Short mmCIF file of C-alpha atoms in Angstrom, two decimals:
data_model
loop_
_atom_site.label_atom_id
_atom_site.label_comp_id
_atom_site.label_asym_id
_atom_site.label_seq_id
_atom_site.Cartn_x
_atom_site.Cartn_y
_atom_site.Cartn_z
CA MET W 1 -16.06 45.90 7.80
CA GLU W 2 -13.90 48.75 6.56
CA ARG W 3 -13.73 51.74 8.87
CA ILE W 4 -12.30 55.11 7.83
CA ALA W 5 -11.79 58.43 9.57
CA VAL W 6 -11.94 61.99 8.27
CA ILE W 7 -10.11 64.73 10.19
CA ASP W 8 -10.97 68.33 9.35
CA LEU W 9 -8.53 70.83 10.88
CA GLY W 10 -10.16 74.20 10.33
CA SER W 11 -9.52 77.74 11.46
CA ASN W 12 -11.96 77.46 14.36
CA SER W 13 -12.35 73.80 15.24
CA ALA W 14 -10.96 70.34 14.58
CA ARG W 15 -13.41 67.55 13.90
CA LEU W 16 -12.95 63.81 13.66
CA VAL W 17 -15.62 61.66 12.03
CA ILE W 18 -15.33 57.84 12.01
CA VAL W 19 -17.31 56.07 9.32
CA ASN W 20 -18.36 52.47 8.71
CA ILE W 21 -18.20 51.50 5.03
CA LEU W 22 -21.04 49.16 4.05
CA ALA W 23 -21.13 46.83 1.06
CA GLY W 24 -22.46 48.29 -2.17
CA GLY W 25 -21.12 51.84 -1.87
CA TYR W 26 -22.82 53.01 1.33
CA PHE W 27 -21.52 54.52 4.57
CA VAL W 28 -22.79 55.55 8.00
CA VAL W 29 -21.13 57.72 10.65
CA PHE W 30 -20.01 55.60 13.61
CA ASP W 31 -18.47 58.15 15.96
CA GLU W 32 -17.26 61.75 16.01
CA LEU W 33 -15.31 64.19 18.15
CA ASN W 34 -15.27 67.96 17.83
CA GLU W 35 -12.80 70.25 19.64
CA GLN W 36 -12.28 73.98 19.49
CA VAL W 37 -8.67 74.83 18.55
CA ARG W 38 -8.98 78.39 17.14
CA LEU W 39 -6.01 77.72 14.88
CA GLY W 40 -6.59 80.92 12.92
CA GLN W 41 -6.80 83.20 15.96
CA ASP W 42 -4.49 86.26 15.95
CA MET W 43 -3.08 85.39 12.51
CA GLU W 44 -4.05 88.75 11.07
CA ARG W 45 -1.13 90.49 12.79
CA ASP W 46 1.77 88.66 11.12
CA GLY W 47 0.42 85.63 9.23
CA PHE W 48 1.91 83.04 11.65
CA LEU W 49 0.10 80.28 13.52
CA LYS W 50 0.63 81.02 17.20
CA PRO W 51 2.44 78.52 19.50
CA SER W 52 -0.51 78.29 21.89
CA ARG W 53 -2.84 77.45 19.00
CA ILE W 54 -0.40 74.85 17.67
CA MET W 55 -0.17 73.25 21.12
CA GLN W 56 -3.96 73.05 21.29
CA ALA W 57 -4.09 71.47 17.83
CA VAL W 58 -1.46 68.87 18.79
CA LYS W 59 -3.30 68.04 22.02
CA THR W 60 -6.56 67.60 20.10
CA LEU W 61 -5.00 65.48 17.36
CA LYS W 62 -3.47 63.16 19.96
CA MET W 63 -6.98 62.52 21.27
CA PHE W 64 -8.14 61.87 17.72
CA LYS W 65 -5.32 59.35 17.25
CA LYS W 66 -6.33 57.49 20.41
CA LEU W 67 -9.95 57.26 19.25
CA CYS W 68 -8.94 56.06 15.76
CA ASP W 69 -6.71 53.36 17.26
CA SER W 70 -9.42 52.17 19.65
CA HIS W 71 -11.89 51.78 16.76
CA ASN W 72 -9.39 50.02 14.46
CA VAL W 73 -9.65 52.65 11.73
CA THR W 74 -8.06 51.34 8.53
CA LYS W 75 -7.65 54.62 6.61
CA ILE W 76 -7.48 58.25 7.70
CA TYR W 77 -8.14 61.30 5.53
CA ALA W 78 -6.57 64.25 7.35
CA PHE W 79 -6.81 67.70 5.81
CA ALA W 80 -6.34 71.32 6.82
CA THR W 81 -8.02 74.34 5.29
CA ASN W 82 -7.63 78.11 5.20
CA ALA W 83 -5.65 78.86 8.39
CA ALA W 84 -2.93 76.32 7.53
CA ARG W 85 -3.13 77.21 3.85
CA ARG W 86 -2.12 80.84 4.37
CA ALA W 87 0.18 80.37 7.40
CA LYS W 88 3.77 81.47 6.88
CA ASN W 89 4.91 78.68 9.21
CA GLN W 90 2.79 76.04 7.44
CA LYS W 91 5.71 73.69 6.72
CA SER W 92 7.00 73.52 10.31
CA PHE W 93 3.44 73.18 11.62
CA LEU W 94 2.68 70.23 9.36
CA GLU W 95 5.96 68.55 10.21
CA GLU W 96 5.20 68.87 13.90
CA ILE W 97 1.67 67.48 13.82
CA ASN W 98 2.65 64.73 11.38
CA SER W 99 5.54 63.54 13.55
CA VAL W 100 3.89 63.94 16.96
CA CYS W 101 0.40 62.69 16.05
CA GLY W 102 1.15 60.27 13.24
CA PHE W 103 -1.24 61.86 10.75
CA LYS W 104 -0.19 62.88 7.27
CA PHE W 105 -2.10 66.10 6.69
CA LYS W 106 -2.95 67.52 3.30
CA VAL W 107 -3.55 71.27 2.99
CA LEU W 108 -6.45 71.70 0.60
CA SER W 109 -6.28 74.35 -2.08
CA GLU W 110 -9.19 76.80 -2.33
CA GLU W 111 -10.51 74.87 -5.33
CA GLU W 112 -10.24 71.48 -3.59
CA GLU W 113 -12.00 72.83 -0.51
CA ALA W 114 -14.84 74.28 -2.58
CA THR W 115 -15.20 71.05 -4.55
CA HIS W 116 -15.48 68.90 -1.41
CA ILE W 117 -18.03 71.28 0.13
CA TYR W 118 -20.06 71.13 -3.08
CA GLN W 119 -19.83 67.33 -3.24
CA GLY W 120 -21.06 67.01 0.35
CA ALA W 121 -24.09 69.21 -0.37
CA ILE W 122 -25.01 68.08 -3.90
CA ASN W 123 -24.99 64.39 -2.89
CA THR W 124 -27.34 64.95 0.06
CA LEU W 125 -29.75 67.68 -1.09
CA ASP W 126 -32.19 67.58 -3.98
CA ILE W 127 -31.75 71.23 -4.94
CA PRO W 128 -31.08 71.76 -8.67
CA LYS W 129 -29.36 75.15 -8.43
CA ALA W 130 -28.07 77.11 -5.49
CA VAL W 131 -25.39 79.26 -3.95
CA ILE W 132 -23.58 77.45 -1.13
CA MET W 133 -22.00 79.49 1.67
CA ASP W 134 -19.53 77.96 4.14
CA ILE W 135 -18.19 80.36 6.78
CA SER W 136 -15.08 79.06 8.54
CA GLY W 137 -13.00 80.83 11.15
CA SER W 138 -10.90 82.69 8.60
CA SER W 139 -12.61 82.44 5.22
CA CYS W 140 -15.98 82.49 3.50
CA GLN W 141 -16.57 80.13 0.59
CA LEU W 142 -19.25 80.82 -2.00
CA ILE W 143 -20.07 78.17 -4.59
CA TYR W 144 -22.68 78.67 -7.31
CA TYR W 145 -23.88 75.56 -9.10
CA ASN W 146 -26.59 74.69 -11.60
CA ARG W 147 -27.48 71.40 -13.28
CA ARG W 148 -25.02 69.60 -11.01
CA ASN W 149 -22.02 71.62 -12.18
CA ILE W 150 -20.04 74.32 -10.38
CA LEU W 151 -20.38 77.55 -12.35
CA GLN W 152 -18.68 80.04 -10.04
CA ARG W 153 -16.80 80.03 -6.76
CA GLU W 154 -15.28 82.68 -4.52
CA ASN W 155 -13.07 82.43 -1.44
CA LEU W 156 -13.24 85.60 0.64
CA PRO W 157 -10.46 86.24 3.21
CA PHE W 158 -12.67 86.72 6.25
CA GLY W 159 -14.49 84.40 8.63
CA THR W 160 -15.99 84.30 12.08
CA ILE W 161 -12.69 84.59 13.96
CA THR W 162 -11.08 87.19 11.70
CA LEU W 163 -14.19 89.38 11.64
CA THR W 164 -14.47 89.17 15.42
CA ASP W 165 -10.80 90.12 15.83
CA ILE W 166 -10.86 92.97 13.29
CA PHE W 167 -13.97 94.65 14.69
CA ASN W 168 -13.28 93.96 18.34
CA ASP W 169 -13.51 97.45 19.81
CA PRO W 170 -14.31 97.75 23.54
CA ASN W 171 -15.66 101.24 22.92
CA MET W 172 -18.42 99.94 20.67
CA THR W 173 -21.56 98.05 21.61
CA GLY W 174 -22.20 94.60 20.20
CA GLU W 175 -24.91 96.08 18.00
CA GLU W 176 -22.48 98.65 16.57
CA GLN W 177 -19.88 95.98 15.86
CA ALA W 178 -22.48 93.84 14.13
CA ALA W 179 -23.52 96.78 11.96
CA MET W 180 -19.93 97.39 10.91
CA ILE W 181 -19.37 93.72 10.02
CA GLU W 182 -22.65 93.68 8.12
CA ALA W 183 -21.63 96.74 6.10
CA TYR W 184 -18.07 95.52 5.51
CA THR W 185 -19.07 92.04 4.29
CA GLY W 186 -21.95 93.50 2.27
CA ASP W 187 -19.45 95.66 0.37
CA GLN W 188 -17.30 92.59 -0.33
CA PHE W 189 -20.26 90.57 -1.62
CA LYS W 190 -21.41 93.51 -3.74
CA GLN W 191 -18.19 93.31 -5.73
CA ILE W 192 -18.90 89.72 -6.85
CA SER W 193 -20.50 90.29 -10.26
CA TRP W 194 -22.07 86.85 -10.68
CA LEU W 195 -24.03 87.27 -7.44
CA GLN W 196 -26.03 90.00 -9.14
CA GLU W 197 -26.83 87.75 -12.13
CA LEU W 198 -28.20 84.60 -10.49
CA GLU W 199 -30.78 82.63 -12.43
CA PRO W 200 -34.37 82.54 -11.13
CA GLU W 201 -35.23 79.84 -8.58
CA THR W 202 -31.64 79.73 -7.32
CA GLN W 203 -31.64 78.75 -3.64
CA PHE W 204 -29.30 79.56 -0.77
CA ILE W 205 -27.61 76.70 1.11
CA GLY W 206 -25.73 77.26 4.38
CA VAL W 207 -22.95 74.82 5.33
CA GLY W 208 -20.89 74.65 8.51
CA GLY W 209 -21.16 75.09 12.26
CA SER W 210 -22.59 78.61 12.22
CA PHE W 211 -25.52 77.54 10.06
CA ARG W 212 -26.09 74.39 12.11
CA ASN W 213 -26.30 76.52 15.26
CA LEU W 214 -28.66 78.91 13.50
CA ALA W 215 -30.94 75.98 12.64
CA LYS W 216 -30.85 74.66 16.22
CA ILE W 217 -31.84 78.04 17.64
CA CYS W 218 -34.59 78.46 15.06
CA ARG W 219 -35.92 74.97 15.76
CA ARG W 220 -36.15 75.67 19.47
CA MET W 221 -37.70 79.09 18.89
CA ARG W 222 -40.42 77.54 16.73
CA ARG W 223 -40.73 74.40 18.90
CA TYR W 224 -40.06 72.37 15.80
CA PRO W 225 -41.05 68.71 16.35
CA LEU W 226 -38.17 67.13 14.37
CA SER W 227 -34.58 67.03 15.57
CA MET W 228 -33.17 67.16 12.03
CA ILE W 229 -30.88 69.97 10.94
CA HIS W 230 -30.13 68.76 7.43
CA ASN W 231 -32.51 70.34 4.89
CA TYR W 232 -34.05 72.57 7.57
CA ASN W 233 -35.32 75.86 6.13
CA VAL W 234 -34.77 79.12 8.01
CA SER W 235 -37.08 81.80 6.68
CA LEU W 236 -35.80 85.34 6.21
CA ASP W 237 -38.14 86.55 8.97
CA ASP W 238 -36.82 83.91 11.40
CA PHE W 239 -33.23 84.76 10.52
CA ASN W 240 -33.82 88.47 11.14
CA SER W 241 -35.49 87.74 14.48
CA ILE W 242 -32.56 85.63 15.64
CA TYR W 243 -30.02 88.14 14.32
CA ASP W 244 -31.75 91.04 16.08
CA MET W 245 -31.65 89.04 19.33
CA ILE W 246 -28.03 87.86 19.04
CA ARG W 247 -26.33 91.10 17.99
CA VAL W 248 -27.34 93.04 21.12
CA LEU W 249 -26.10 90.36 23.56
CA ASP W 250 -22.59 89.93 24.91
CA ALA W 251 -20.82 86.57 24.69
CA ASP W 252 -21.82 85.50 28.22
CA LYS W 253 -25.50 86.01 27.53
CA ARG W 254 -25.22 84.37 24.10
CA SER W 255 -23.71 81.26 25.67
CA LYS W 256 -26.97 80.72 27.55
CA ILE W 257 -29.08 80.58 24.40
CA ARG W 258 -30.45 77.09 23.90
CA GLY W 259 -29.19 75.60 20.66
CA LEU W 260 -26.03 77.70 20.49
CA SER W 261 -22.73 75.96 21.17
CA VAL W 262 -20.84 77.54 24.08
CA GLN W 263 -17.64 77.28 22.00
CA ARG W 264 -19.21 79.40 19.27
CA ALA W 265 -20.90 82.04 21.45
CA ASP W 266 -18.17 84.69 21.06
CA ILE W 267 -18.03 84.46 17.25
CA PHE W 268 -21.66 83.70 16.40
CA SER W 269 -22.71 87.34 16.08
CA SER W 270 -19.96 87.87 13.48
CA ALA W 271 -21.20 84.86 11.54
CA LEU W 272 -24.78 86.16 11.46
CA SER W 273 -23.58 89.66 10.52
CA CYS W 274 -21.71 88.14 7.58
CA VAL W 275 -24.82 86.23 6.48
CA LYS W 276 -26.89 89.39 6.86
CA GLY W 277 -24.41 91.28 4.69
CA PHE W 278 -24.84 88.57 2.06
CA LEU W 279 -28.64 88.60 2.26
CA ASN W 280 -28.65 92.37 1.86
CA GLN W 281 -27.02 91.96 -1.55
CA THR W 282 -29.25 89.11 -2.77
CA SER W 283 -32.95 88.31 -2.98
CA PHE W 284 -33.10 84.98 -1.14
CA ASP W 285 -36.14 84.50 1.10
CA LYS W 286 -34.83 81.50 3.06
CA ILE W 287 -31.70 79.57 4.01
CA THR W 288 -31.61 75.80 3.53
CA VAL W 289 -29.21 74.39 6.11
CA SER W 290 -27.06 71.46 5.03
CA GLY W 291 -25.76 69.06 7.65
CA SER W 292 -23.31 67.78 5.04
CA GLY W 293 -20.26 69.57 3.74
CA ILE W 294 -16.57 69.08 3.23
CA ARG W 295 -16.20 65.92 5.34
CA GLU W 296 -19.16 64.22 3.70
CA GLY W 297 -17.75 65.14 0.31
CA ILE W 298 -14.61 63.17 1.14
CA MET W 299 -16.69 60.25 2.46
CA PHE W 300 -18.62 60.08 -0.82
CA ASN W 301 -15.39 60.23 -2.83
CA HIS W 302 -13.96 57.29 -0.87
CA THR W 303 -17.10 55.16 -0.91
CA ILE W 304 -18.29 55.99 -4.44
CA PRO W 305 -15.24 57.06 -6.48
CA SER W 306 -17.49 58.07 -9.39
CA THR W 307 -18.68 61.09 -7.33
CA LEU W 308 -15.25 62.60 -7.91
CA GLU W 309 -16.44 63.32 -11.44
CA LYS W 310 -20.23 63.15 -11.27
CA PRO W 311 -22.71 63.53 -8.37
CA LEU W 312 -25.17 60.81 -7.42
CA THR W 313 -27.98 60.51 -9.95
CA ASP W 314 -30.56 59.88 -7.22
CA VAL W 315 -29.79 61.35 -3.81
CA LEU W 316 -32.90 60.02 -2.04
CA TRP W 317 -32.67 56.42 -3.16
CA HIS W 318 -28.99 56.16 -2.30
CA SER W 319 -29.87 57.45 1.17
CA VAL W 320 -32.81 55.03 1.51
CA TYR W 321 -30.70 52.05 0.45
CA THR W 322 -28.01 53.11 2.93
CA MET W 323 -30.61 52.80 5.69
CA MET W 324 -31.89 49.50 4.31
CA HIS W 325 -28.42 47.99 4.41
CA TYR W 326 -27.72 49.46 7.83
CA PHE W 327 -31.01 48.23 9.32
CA ASP W 328 -30.54 44.82 7.67
CA VAL W 329 -33.86 45.10 5.83
CA ASN W 330 -34.99 42.20 3.61
CA ILE W 331 -34.31 44.18 0.44
CA PRO W 332 -35.98 41.84 -2.13
CA HIS W 333 -39.16 41.82 -0.01
CA ALA W 334 -39.07 45.61 0.46
CA GLU W 335 -38.55 46.17 -3.27
CA HIS W 336 -41.43 43.82 -4.15
CA VAL W 337 -43.76 45.53 -1.67
CA CYS W 338 -42.71 48.88 -3.15
CA ASN W 339 -43.45 47.61 -6.67
CA LEU W 340 -46.90 46.32 -5.68
CA SER W 341 -47.62 49.59 -3.85
CA ILE W 342 -46.87 51.65 -6.94
CA GLN W 343 -49.03 49.35 -9.07
CA LEU W 344 -51.92 49.83 -6.64
CA TYR W 345 -51.35 53.58 -6.52
CA LYS W 346 -51.67 53.76 -10.30
CA GLN W 347 -54.64 51.37 -10.48
CA LEU W 348 -56.56 53.32 -7.80
CA ARG W 349 -55.73 56.79 -9.11
CA VAL W 350 -59.31 57.34 -10.22
CA LEU W 351 -60.38 56.92 -6.59
CA HIS W 352 -57.64 58.51 -4.51
CA LYS W 353 -56.98 61.44 -6.94
CA LEU W 354 -53.68 62.22 -5.23
CA PRO W 355 -51.04 64.30 -7.05
CA ARG W 356 -47.82 62.67 -8.18
CA GLN W 357 -45.79 64.15 -5.31
CA TYR W 358 -47.16 61.46 -3.00
CA VAL W 359 -45.49 58.67 -5.02
CA LYS W 360 -42.13 59.54 -3.43
CA ILE W 361 -43.68 59.31 0.03
CA LEU W 362 -45.22 55.92 -0.71
CA ARG W 363 -41.93 54.55 -2.05
CA VAL W 364 -39.96 55.62 1.01
CA ALA W 365 -42.58 54.14 3.34
CA ALA W 366 -42.71 50.87 1.36
CA LEU W 367 -38.94 50.39 1.27
CA LEU W 368 -38.48 51.15 4.98
CA HIS W 369 -41.72 49.71 6.39
CA ASP W 370 -39.82 46.84 8.06
CA ALA W 371 -36.82 48.85 9.29
CA GLY W 372 -38.16 48.59 12.85
CA MET W 373 -37.57 44.84 12.80
CA ARG W 374 -33.99 45.75 13.75
CA ILE W 375 -35.33 46.41 17.26
CA LYS W 376 -37.91 43.60 17.47
CA TYR W 377 -40.79 42.11 15.54
CA TYR W 378 -43.50 43.14 18.00
CA ASP W 379 -44.62 46.73 17.38
CA HIS W 380 -42.12 46.95 14.53
CA PRO W 381 -44.33 49.40 12.56
CA LYS W 382 -43.93 51.90 15.43
CA HIS W 383 -40.19 51.28 15.46
CA SER W 384 -40.11 51.77 11.68
CA GLN W 385 -41.87 55.10 12.11
CA TYR W 386 -39.24 56.16 14.64
CA PHE W 387 -36.42 55.06 12.36
CA ILE W 388 -37.80 57.04 9.43
CA LEU W 389 -38.41 60.16 11.51
CA ASN W 390 -34.83 60.04 12.83
CA SER W 391 -33.11 58.72 9.72
CA ASN W 392 -31.86 62.08 8.40
CA LEU W 393 -32.68 60.84 4.93
CA SER W 394 -31.21 62.95 2.15
CA GLY W 395 -33.10 64.30 -0.85
CA ILE W 396 -36.47 64.53 0.91
CA SER W 397 -38.21 67.39 2.68
CA HIS W 398 -39.07 67.20 6.37
CA ARG W 399 -42.76 67.18 5.53
CA GLU W 400 -42.35 64.25 3.16
CA LEU W 401 -40.32 62.41 5.80
CA VAL W 402 -43.09 62.84 8.37
CA LEU W 403 -45.73 61.63 5.91
CA ALA W 404 -43.64 58.57 4.96
CA SER W 405 -43.30 57.67 8.63
CA PHE W 406 -47.08 57.75 9.14
CA VAL W 407 -47.70 55.69 6.00
CA ALA W 408 -45.16 53.12 7.23
CA VAL W 409 -46.67 52.80 10.69
CA GLY W 410 -50.09 52.34 9.06
CA HIS W 411 -49.10 49.13 7.25
CA ARG W 412 -50.10 47.12 10.34
CA GLN W 413 -51.79 49.68 12.58
CA GLU W 414 -55.57 49.72 12.28
CA GLU W 415 -56.30 52.88 14.27
CA PHE W 416 -54.76 56.18 13.27
CA ASN W 417 -52.96 57.96 16.13
CA MET W 418 -54.34 61.49 15.84
CA SER W 419 -52.51 62.80 18.94
CA GLU W 420 -49.19 61.76 17.38
CA TRP W 421 -50.19 63.40 14.09
CA LEU W 422 -50.95 66.71 15.80
CA LYS W 423 -47.34 66.95 17.00
CA TYR W 424 -46.40 67.75 13.40
CA LYS W 425 -49.23 70.15 12.58
CA GLU W 426 -46.72 72.94 11.78
CA ILE W 427 -45.05 70.74 9.13
CA VAL W 428 -47.88 68.85 7.43
CA ARG W 429 -50.72 70.27 5.33
CA GLU W 430 -54.43 69.93 5.80
CA GLU W 431 -54.82 67.59 2.78
CA ASP W 432 -52.00 65.30 3.96
CA LEU W 433 -54.11 63.48 6.55
CA VAL W 434 -56.49 61.97 3.99
CA ALA W 435 -53.55 61.18 1.71
CA VAL W 436 -51.71 59.30 4.47
CA MET W 437 -54.77 57.21 5.26
CA LYS W 438 -55.20 56.25 1.61
CA LEU W 439 -51.52 55.47 1.14
CA SER W 440 -51.38 53.43 4.35
CA VAL W 441 -54.12 51.13 3.04
CA ILE W 442 -52.23 50.69 -0.23
CA LEU W 443 -49.06 49.76 1.65
CA ARG W 444 -50.90 47.39 3.97
CA ILE W 445 -52.45 45.49 1.06
CA ALA W 446 -49.15 45.42 -0.86
CA GLU W 447 -47.29 44.10 2.18
CA SER W 448 -49.92 41.42 2.72
CA LEU W 449 -49.64 40.35 -0.91
CA ASP W 450 -46.02 39.38 -0.19
CA ARG W 451 -46.80 37.89 3.22
CA ALA W 452 -44.57 34.85 2.71
CA MET W 453 -41.88 37.03 1.12
CA SER W 454 -41.86 34.73 -1.91
CA GLY W 455 -42.94 37.20 -4.59
CA CYS W 456 -45.77 34.93 -5.69
CA VAL W 457 -48.07 37.86 -6.57
CA LYS W 458 -46.50 39.27 -9.73
CA ALA W 459 -48.92 41.97 -10.84
CA LEU W 460 -52.26 43.61 -10.02
CA SER W 461 -55.16 45.16 -11.88
CA CYS W 462 -58.20 46.86 -10.39
CA ASP W 463 -61.71 47.38 -11.75
CA VAL W 464 -64.11 49.80 -10.11
CA LEU W 465 -67.60 48.36 -10.42
CA GLY W 466 -70.39 50.21 -8.62
CA ASP W 467 -69.62 50.24 -4.91
CA SER W 468 -66.81 47.68 -5.18
CA VAL W 469 -63.20 47.44 -6.29
CA ILE W 470 -62.32 44.10 -7.86
CA MET W 471 -58.59 43.51 -7.43
CA LYS W 472 -57.25 40.82 -9.78
CA THR W 473 -53.90 39.22 -8.99
CA GLU W 474 -51.45 37.68 -11.42
CA VAL W 475 -49.84 34.91 -9.41
CA GLU W 476 -47.23 32.20 -9.56
CA GLY W 477 -47.98 29.30 -7.22
CA ASP W 478 -50.31 29.18 -4.22
CA CYS W 479 -51.16 32.69 -2.97
CA SER W 480 -54.06 31.85 -0.67
CA LEU W 481 -52.13 33.13 2.38
CA GLU W 482 -51.39 36.47 0.68
CA ILE W 483 -54.96 37.06 -0.52
CA LYS W 484 -56.45 36.08 2.85
CA ASP W 485 -54.08 38.45 4.66
CA ALA W 486 -54.77 41.30 2.23
CA LEU W 487 -58.50 40.98 2.78
CA THR W 488 -58.03 41.84 6.46
CA ALA W 489 -57.57 45.41 5.20
CA ALA W 490 -61.05 45.46 3.63
CA ALA W 491 -62.60 47.54 6.43
CA GLU W 492 -59.79 50.13 6.24
CA PHE W 493 -60.07 50.17 2.47
CA ALA W 494 -63.81 50.91 2.73
CA ARG W 495 -63.19 53.78 5.15
CA ALA W 496 -60.49 55.33 2.97
CA TYR W 497 -61.95 54.73 -0.50
CA LYS W 498 -65.70 54.36 0.21
CA LYS W 499 -65.68 51.10 -1.73
CA ASN W 500 -65.87 47.42 -0.86
CA LEU W 501 -62.79 45.34 -1.63
CA GLU W 502 -62.71 42.01 -3.41
CA ILE W 503 -59.47 40.23 -4.28
CA LEU W 504 -59.34 37.48 -6.90
#
């Protein structure tokens, strides 16, 4: 198996991500290491990277080298961003880290950095048009895209470290400093003409450590039942509540906030002030947090070279198939069960009357219903539910992910676990419960109709006659096992659809 590493040497931190490359153009993160280096600290005075910061970077990169060697990494992508890009001693710095640590670093241009950030987000989020913001230690990237093309980008020369340094006045309170940063950044954003001319339905995506920490705090504040950060939505009200809390606290008190990294406590208020300055100049009502950014962009480029020119055509299904390969799912069986499930969904539309949005949920559940077999056969539907809930699937909302997990567990489970369902009451809707029960029956019957995993049931047609549904199968060979197994769902079918089930 090919194993690559991506090293991101930023203004605030250095991060190593080690990735397993799977057959077919898929990848999964195997290991990671994140260290604070503060490379861009104190650069504002003379434009030079400071010796103490360089020493910290070298020390960190040596650790990265050890980890890469221990995991037999075959290729390393090492890049530096804004702090190294604008450093007057860039050449000597690169020579030192390349010779001492053995990495050949590339300093990304502003355009290359923006492109990789965009590629990481667009290939993992199903958002047609948005403004992406990535706040690093010494810069703020804005990328506006629509119809899967970058329309505008802006690199502003301030970030969490530089803003903290510039407005660090011991005679001012934290709240006063936050207000000054908010006003200063707001003025900078106001000068960007295209920000005032955004098309309707444009969304706001936050990328980077500051946004991830914001999502973690918000999740804890709301007692959110999922541990996912990617595609988590922070409402404007929640953001303002967190900002109002953070800006009045000193760094020591901030470090005790659950969800906030201790390493980021001293610069987090500056990050939120910058975001607030941006929100003051726009009309966004929420922030969608992306767990993917510049590093993931490079991973996609390596694994699927076509993403250098064109994003993935289907974010969700690439993500689902990544999980299927990783969990060693029987893909032909999963695809056949998915096909039969969709046929049943269409044939029973007159009874279930569910809107089209539930088709996506059924497909995800059908393709991953056996993922739990990776743990063990017994109770594998429960394991599959856990896998789906913790899969961090891309291109799907958290609500849809929860619903898919309950449909998947229902393909063998006869009794619905209401106490488990109530854990997600803040995510799901009232009408989702009935929908999940109906979809679970469809998946159970479809899975039974490929019980021997031979694909002998080719197609289905259903007739609703009085108080019965007559399900006719188009078969190839002996399908007595499949039909007998499918009929064990008759009682569940009657409860969900108020009809008796006959299978011919």
